[in-house]
PDB file of N, CA and C in Angstrom:
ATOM      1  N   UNK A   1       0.824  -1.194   0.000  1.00 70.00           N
ATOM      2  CA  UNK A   1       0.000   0.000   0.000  1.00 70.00           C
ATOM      3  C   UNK A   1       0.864   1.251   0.000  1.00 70.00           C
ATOM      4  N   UNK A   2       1.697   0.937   0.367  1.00 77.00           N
ATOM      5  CA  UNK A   2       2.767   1.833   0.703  1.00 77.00           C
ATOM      6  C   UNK A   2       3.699   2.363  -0.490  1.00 77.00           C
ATOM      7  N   UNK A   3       3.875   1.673  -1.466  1.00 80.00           N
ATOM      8  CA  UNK A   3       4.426   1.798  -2.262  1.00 80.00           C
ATOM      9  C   UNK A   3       3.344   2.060  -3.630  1.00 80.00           C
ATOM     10  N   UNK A   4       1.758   1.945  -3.560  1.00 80.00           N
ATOM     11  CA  UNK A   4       1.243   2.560  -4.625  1.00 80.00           C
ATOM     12  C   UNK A   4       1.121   4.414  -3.902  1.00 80.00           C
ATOM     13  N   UNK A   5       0.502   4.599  -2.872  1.00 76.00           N
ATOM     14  CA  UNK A   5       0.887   5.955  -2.665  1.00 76.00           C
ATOM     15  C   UNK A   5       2.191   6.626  -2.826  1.00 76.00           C
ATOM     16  N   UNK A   6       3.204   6.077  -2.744  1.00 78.00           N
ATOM     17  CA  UNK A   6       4.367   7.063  -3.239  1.00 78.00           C
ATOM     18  C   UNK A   6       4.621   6.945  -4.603  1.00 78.00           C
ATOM     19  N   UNK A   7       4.405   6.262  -5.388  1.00 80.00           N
ATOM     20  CA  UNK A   7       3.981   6.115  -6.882  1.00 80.00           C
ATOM     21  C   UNK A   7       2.720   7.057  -7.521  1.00 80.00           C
ATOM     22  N   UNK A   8       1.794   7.364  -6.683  1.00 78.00           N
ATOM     23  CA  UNK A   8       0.435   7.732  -6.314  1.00 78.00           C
ATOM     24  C   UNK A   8       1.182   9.328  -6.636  1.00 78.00           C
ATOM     25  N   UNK A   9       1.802   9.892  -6.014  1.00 73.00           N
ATOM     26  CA  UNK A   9       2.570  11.155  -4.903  1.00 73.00           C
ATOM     27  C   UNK A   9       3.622  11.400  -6.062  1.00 73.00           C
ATOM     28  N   UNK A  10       4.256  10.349  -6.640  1.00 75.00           N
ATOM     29  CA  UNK A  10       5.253  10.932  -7.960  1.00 75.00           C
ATOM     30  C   UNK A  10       4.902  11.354  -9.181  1.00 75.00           C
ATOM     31  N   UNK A  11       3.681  10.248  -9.512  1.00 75.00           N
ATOM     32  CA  UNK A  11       2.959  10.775 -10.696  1.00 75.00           C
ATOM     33  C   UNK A  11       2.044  12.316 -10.526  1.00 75.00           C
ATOM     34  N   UNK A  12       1.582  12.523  -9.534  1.00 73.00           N
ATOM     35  CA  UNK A  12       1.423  14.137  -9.429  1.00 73.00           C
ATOM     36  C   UNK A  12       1.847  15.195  -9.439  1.00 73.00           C
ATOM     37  N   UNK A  13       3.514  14.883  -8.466  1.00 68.00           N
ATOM     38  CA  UNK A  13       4.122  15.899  -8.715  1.00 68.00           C
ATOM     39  C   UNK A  13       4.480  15.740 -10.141  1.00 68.00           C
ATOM     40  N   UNK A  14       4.722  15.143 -10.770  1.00 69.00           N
ATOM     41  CA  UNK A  14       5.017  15.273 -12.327  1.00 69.00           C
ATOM     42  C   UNK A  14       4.070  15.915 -13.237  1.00 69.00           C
ATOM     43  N   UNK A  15       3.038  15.468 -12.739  1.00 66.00           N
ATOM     44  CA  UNK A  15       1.599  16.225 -13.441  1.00 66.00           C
ATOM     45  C   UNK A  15       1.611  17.944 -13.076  1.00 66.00           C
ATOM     46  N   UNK A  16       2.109  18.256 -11.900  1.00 62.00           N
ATOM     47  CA  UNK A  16       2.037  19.401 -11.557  1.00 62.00           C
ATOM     48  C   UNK A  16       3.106  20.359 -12.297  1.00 62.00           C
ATOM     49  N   UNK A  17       4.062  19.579 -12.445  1.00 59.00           N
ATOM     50  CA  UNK A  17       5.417  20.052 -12.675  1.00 59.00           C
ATOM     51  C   UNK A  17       5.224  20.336 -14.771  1.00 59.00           C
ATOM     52  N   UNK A  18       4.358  19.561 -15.213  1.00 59.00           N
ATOM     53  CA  UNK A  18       3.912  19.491 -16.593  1.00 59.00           C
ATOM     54  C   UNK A  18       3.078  20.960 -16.796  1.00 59.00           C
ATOM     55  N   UNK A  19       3.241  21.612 -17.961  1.00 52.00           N
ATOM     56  CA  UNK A  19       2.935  23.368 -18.477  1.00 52.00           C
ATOM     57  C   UNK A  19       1.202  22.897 -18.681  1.00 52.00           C
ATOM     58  N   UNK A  20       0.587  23.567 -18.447  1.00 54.00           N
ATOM     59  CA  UNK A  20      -0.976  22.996 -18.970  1.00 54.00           C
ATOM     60  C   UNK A  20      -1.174  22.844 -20.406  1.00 54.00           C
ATOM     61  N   UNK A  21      -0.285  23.298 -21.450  1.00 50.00           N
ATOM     62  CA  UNK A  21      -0.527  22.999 -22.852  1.00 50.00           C
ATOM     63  C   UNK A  21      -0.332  21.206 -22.486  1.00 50.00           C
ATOM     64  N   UNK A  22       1.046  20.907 -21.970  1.00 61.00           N
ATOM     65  CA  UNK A  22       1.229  19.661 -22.199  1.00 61.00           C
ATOM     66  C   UNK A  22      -0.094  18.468 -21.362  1.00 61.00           C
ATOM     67  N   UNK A  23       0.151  19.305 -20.018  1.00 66.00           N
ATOM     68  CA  UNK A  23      -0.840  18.493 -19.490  1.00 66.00           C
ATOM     69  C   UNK A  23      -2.077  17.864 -19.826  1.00 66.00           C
ATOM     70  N   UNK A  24      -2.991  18.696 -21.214  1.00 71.00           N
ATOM     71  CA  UNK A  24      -4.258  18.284 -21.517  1.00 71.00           C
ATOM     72  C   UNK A  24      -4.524  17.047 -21.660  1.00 71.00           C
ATOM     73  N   UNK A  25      -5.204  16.542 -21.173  1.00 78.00           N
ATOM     74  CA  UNK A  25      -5.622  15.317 -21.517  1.00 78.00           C
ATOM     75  C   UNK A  25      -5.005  14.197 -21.277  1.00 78.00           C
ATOM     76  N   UNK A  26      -3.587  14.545 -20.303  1.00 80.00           N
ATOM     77  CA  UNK A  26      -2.861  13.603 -19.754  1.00 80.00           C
ATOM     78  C   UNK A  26      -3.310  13.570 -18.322  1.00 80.00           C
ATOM     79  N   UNK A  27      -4.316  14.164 -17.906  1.00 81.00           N
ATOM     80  CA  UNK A  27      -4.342  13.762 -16.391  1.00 81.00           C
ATOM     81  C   UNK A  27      -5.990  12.849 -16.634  1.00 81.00           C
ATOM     82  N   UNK A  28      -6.402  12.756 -16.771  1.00 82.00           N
ATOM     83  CA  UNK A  28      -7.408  11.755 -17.216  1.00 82.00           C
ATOM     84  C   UNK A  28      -6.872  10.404 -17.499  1.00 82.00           C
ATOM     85  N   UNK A  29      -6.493  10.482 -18.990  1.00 83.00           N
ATOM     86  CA  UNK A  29      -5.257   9.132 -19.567  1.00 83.00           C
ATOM     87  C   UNK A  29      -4.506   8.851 -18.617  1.00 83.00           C
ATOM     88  N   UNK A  30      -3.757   9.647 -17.407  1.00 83.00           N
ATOM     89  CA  UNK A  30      -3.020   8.672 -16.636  1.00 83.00           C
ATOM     90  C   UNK A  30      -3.671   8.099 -15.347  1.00 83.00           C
ATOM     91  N   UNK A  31      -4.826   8.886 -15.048  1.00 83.00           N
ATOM     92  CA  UNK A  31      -5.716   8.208 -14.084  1.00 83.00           C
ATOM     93  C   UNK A  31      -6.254   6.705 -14.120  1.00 83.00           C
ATOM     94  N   UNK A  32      -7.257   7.242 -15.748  1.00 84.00           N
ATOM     95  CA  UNK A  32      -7.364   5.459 -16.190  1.00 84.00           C
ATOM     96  C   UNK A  32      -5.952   4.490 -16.373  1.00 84.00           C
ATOM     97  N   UNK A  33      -4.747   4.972 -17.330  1.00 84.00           N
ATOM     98  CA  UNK A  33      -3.945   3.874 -17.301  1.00 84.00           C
ATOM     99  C   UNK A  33      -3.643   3.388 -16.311  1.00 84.00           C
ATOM    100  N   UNK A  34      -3.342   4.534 -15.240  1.00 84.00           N
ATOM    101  CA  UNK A  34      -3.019   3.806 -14.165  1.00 84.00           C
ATOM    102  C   UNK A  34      -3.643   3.068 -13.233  1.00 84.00           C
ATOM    103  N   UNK A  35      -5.060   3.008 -13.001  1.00 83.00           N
ATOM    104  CA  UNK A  35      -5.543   2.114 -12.556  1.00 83.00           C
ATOM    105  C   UNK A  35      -5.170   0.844 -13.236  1.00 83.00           C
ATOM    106  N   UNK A  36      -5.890   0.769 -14.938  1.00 85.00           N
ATOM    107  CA  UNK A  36      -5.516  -0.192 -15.358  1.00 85.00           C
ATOM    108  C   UNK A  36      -4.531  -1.070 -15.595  1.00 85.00           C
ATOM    109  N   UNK A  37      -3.526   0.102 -15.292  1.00 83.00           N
ATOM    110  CA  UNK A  37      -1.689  -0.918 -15.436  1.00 83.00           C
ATOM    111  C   UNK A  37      -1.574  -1.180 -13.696  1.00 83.00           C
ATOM    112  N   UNK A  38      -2.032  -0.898 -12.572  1.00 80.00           N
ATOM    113  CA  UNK A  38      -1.950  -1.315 -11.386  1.00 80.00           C
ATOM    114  C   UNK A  38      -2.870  -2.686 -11.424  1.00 80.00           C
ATOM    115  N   UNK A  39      -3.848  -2.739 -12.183  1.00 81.00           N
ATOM    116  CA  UNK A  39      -4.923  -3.871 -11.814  1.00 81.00           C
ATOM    117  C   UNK A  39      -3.632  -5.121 -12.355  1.00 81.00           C
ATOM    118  N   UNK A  40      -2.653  -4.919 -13.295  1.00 81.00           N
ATOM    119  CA  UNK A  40      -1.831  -5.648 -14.119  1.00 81.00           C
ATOM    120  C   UNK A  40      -0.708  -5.743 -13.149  1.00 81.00           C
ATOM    121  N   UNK A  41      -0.206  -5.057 -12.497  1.00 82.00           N
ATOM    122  CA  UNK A  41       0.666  -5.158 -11.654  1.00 82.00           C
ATOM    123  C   UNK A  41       1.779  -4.082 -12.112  1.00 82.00           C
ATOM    124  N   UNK A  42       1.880  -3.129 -13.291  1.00 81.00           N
ATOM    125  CA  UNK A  42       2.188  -1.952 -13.572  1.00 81.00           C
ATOM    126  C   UNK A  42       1.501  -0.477 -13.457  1.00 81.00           C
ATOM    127  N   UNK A  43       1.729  -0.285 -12.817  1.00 80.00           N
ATOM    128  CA  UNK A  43       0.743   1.302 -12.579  1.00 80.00           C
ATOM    129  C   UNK A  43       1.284   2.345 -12.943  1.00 80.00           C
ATOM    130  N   UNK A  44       2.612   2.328 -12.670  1.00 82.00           N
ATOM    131  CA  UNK A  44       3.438   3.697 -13.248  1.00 82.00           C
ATOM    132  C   UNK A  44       3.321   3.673 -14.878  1.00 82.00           C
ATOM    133  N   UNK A  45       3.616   2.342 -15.162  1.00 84.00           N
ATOM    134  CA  UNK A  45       3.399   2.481 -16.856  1.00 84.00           C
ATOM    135  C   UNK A  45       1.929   2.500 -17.572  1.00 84.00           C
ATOM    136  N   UNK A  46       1.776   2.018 -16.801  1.00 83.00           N
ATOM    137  CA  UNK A  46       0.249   2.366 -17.484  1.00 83.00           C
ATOM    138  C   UNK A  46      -0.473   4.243 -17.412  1.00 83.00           C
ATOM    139  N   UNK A  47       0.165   4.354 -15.991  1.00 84.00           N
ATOM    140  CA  UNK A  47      -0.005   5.595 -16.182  1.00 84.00           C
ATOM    141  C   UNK A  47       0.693   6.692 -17.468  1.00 84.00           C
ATOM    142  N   UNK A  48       1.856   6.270 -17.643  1.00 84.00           N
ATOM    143  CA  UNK A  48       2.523   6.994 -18.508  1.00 84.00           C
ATOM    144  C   UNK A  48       2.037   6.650 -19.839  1.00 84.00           C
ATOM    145  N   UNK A  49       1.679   5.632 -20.094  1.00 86.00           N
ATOM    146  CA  UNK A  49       1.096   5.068 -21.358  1.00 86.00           C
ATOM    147  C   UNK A  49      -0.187   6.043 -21.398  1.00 86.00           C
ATOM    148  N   UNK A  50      -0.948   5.916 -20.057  1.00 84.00           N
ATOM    149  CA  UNK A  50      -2.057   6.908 -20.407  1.00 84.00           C
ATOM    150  C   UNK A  50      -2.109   8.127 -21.018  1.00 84.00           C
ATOM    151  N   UNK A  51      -1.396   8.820 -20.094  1.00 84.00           N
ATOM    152  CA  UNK A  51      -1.001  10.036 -20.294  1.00 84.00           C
ATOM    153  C   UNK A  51      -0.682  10.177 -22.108  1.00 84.00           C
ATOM    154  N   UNK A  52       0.097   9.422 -22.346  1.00 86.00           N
ATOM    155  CA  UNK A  52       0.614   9.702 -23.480  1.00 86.00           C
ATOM    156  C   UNK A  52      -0.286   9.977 -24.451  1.00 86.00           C
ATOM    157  N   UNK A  53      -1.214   8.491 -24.329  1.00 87.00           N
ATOM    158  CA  UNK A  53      -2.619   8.755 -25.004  1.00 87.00           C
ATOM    159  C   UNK A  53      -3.625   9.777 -24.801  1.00 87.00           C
ATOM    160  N   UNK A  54      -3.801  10.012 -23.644  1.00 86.00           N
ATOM    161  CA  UNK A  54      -4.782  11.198 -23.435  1.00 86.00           C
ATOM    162  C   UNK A  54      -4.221  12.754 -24.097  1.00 86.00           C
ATOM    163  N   UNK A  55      -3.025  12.793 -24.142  1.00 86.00           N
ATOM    164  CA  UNK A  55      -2.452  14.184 -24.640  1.00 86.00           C
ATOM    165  C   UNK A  55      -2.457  13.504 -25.853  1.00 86.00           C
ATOM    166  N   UNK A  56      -2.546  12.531 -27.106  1.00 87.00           N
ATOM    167  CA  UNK A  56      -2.603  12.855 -27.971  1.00 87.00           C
ATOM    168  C   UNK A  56      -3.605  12.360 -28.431  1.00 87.00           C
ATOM    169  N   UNK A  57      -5.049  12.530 -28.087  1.00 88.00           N
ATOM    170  CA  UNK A  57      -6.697  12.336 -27.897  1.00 88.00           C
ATOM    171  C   UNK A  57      -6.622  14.160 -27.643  1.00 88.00           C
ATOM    172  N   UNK A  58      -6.423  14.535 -26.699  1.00 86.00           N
ATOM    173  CA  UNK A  58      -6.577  16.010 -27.036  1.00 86.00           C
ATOM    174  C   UNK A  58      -5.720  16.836 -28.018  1.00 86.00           C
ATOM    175  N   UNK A  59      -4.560  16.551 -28.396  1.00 86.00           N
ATOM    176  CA  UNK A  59      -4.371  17.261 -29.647  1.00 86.00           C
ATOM    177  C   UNK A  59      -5.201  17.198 -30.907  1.00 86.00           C
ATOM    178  N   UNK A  60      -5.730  15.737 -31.411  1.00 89.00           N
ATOM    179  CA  UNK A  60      -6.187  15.701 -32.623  1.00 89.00           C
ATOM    180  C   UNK A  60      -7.634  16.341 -32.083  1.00 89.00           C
ATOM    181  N   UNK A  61      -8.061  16.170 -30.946  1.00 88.00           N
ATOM    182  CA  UNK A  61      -9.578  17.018 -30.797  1.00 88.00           C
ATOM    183  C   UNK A  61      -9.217  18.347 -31.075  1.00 88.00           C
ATOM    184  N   UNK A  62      -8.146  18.692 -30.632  1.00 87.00           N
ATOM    185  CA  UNK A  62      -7.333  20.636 -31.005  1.00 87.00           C
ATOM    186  C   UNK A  62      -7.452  20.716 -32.170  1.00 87.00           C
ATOM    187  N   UNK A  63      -6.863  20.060 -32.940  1.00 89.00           N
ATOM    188  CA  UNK A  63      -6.514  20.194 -34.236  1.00 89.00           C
ATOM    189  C   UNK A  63      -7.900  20.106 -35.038  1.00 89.00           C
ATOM    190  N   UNK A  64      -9.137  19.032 -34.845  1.00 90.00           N
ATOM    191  CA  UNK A  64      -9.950  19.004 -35.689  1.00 90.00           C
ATOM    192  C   UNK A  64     -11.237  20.281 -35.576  1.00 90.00           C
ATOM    193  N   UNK A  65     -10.748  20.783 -34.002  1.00 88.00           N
ATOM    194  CA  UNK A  65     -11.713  21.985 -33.669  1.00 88.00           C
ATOM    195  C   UNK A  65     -10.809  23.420 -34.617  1.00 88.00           C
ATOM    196  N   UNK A  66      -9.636  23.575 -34.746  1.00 89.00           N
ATOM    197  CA  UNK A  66      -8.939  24.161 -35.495  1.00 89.00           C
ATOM    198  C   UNK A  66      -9.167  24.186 -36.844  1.00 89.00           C
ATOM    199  N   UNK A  67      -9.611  23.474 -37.447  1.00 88.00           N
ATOM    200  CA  UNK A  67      -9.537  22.874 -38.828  1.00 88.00           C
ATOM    201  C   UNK A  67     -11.281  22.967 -39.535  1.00 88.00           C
ATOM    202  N   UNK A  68     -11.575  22.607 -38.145  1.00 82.00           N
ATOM    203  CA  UNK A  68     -13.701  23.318 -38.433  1.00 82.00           C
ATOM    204  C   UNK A  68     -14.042  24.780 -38.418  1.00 82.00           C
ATOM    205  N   UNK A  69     -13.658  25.338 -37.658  1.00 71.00           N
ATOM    206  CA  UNK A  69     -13.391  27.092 -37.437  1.00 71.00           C
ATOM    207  C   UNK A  69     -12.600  27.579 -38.410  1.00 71.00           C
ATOM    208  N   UNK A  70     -11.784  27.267 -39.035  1.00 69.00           N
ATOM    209  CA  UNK A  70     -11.312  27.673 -40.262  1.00 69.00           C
ATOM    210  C   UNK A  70     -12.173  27.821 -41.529  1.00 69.00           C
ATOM    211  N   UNK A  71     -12.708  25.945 -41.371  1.00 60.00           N
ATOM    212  CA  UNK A  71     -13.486  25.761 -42.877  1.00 60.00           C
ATOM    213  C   UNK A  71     -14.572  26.744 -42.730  1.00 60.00           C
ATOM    214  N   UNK A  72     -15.105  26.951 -41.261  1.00 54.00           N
ATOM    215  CA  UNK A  72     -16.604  27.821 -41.308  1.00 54.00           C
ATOM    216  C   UNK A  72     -16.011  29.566 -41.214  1.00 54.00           C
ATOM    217  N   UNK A  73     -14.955  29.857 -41.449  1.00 52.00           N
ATOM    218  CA  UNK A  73     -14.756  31.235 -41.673  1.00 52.00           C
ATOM    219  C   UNK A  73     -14.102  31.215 -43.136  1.00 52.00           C
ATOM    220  N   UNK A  74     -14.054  30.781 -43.654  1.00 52.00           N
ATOM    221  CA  UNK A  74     -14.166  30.628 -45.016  1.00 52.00           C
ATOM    222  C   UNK A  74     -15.084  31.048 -46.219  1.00 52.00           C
ATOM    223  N   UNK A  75     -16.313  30.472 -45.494  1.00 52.00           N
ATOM    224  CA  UNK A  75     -17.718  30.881 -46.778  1.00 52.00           C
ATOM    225  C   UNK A  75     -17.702  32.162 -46.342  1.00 52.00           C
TER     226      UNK A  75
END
């Protein structure tokens, strides 16, 4: 128990320590991975796996909201 809270306690300060551009969508993605890579017996990686995914789930949502606001200032 002891050792998922300080794992728990590192992945935050890292989250904290992350600029909020980067952060988007990585604190979600590493919540779920990391449950899910703890249920596996990896939690840190799963978290980081999350993360990874969740920040790039919110870029292409950036990008396709970028790319609609364009086409509709266009006509």
């Amino acid at each position: 128990m002891t050792r998922i809270l300080i794992r728990a306690a590192l992945i935050l300060v890292a989250v904290a320590l992350a600029s909020t551009a980067e952060a988007k969508g990585c604190l979600k993605g590493a919540a779920v991975g990391g449950l899910a890579g703890h249920m596996a017996g990896h939690g840190v990686l799963g978290a980081a796996a999350g993360c990874a995914i969740g920040r790039h789930q919110a870029n292409k949502k950036d990008k396709a909201a970028q790319q609609g606001g364009q086409d509709s200032g266009a006509h």
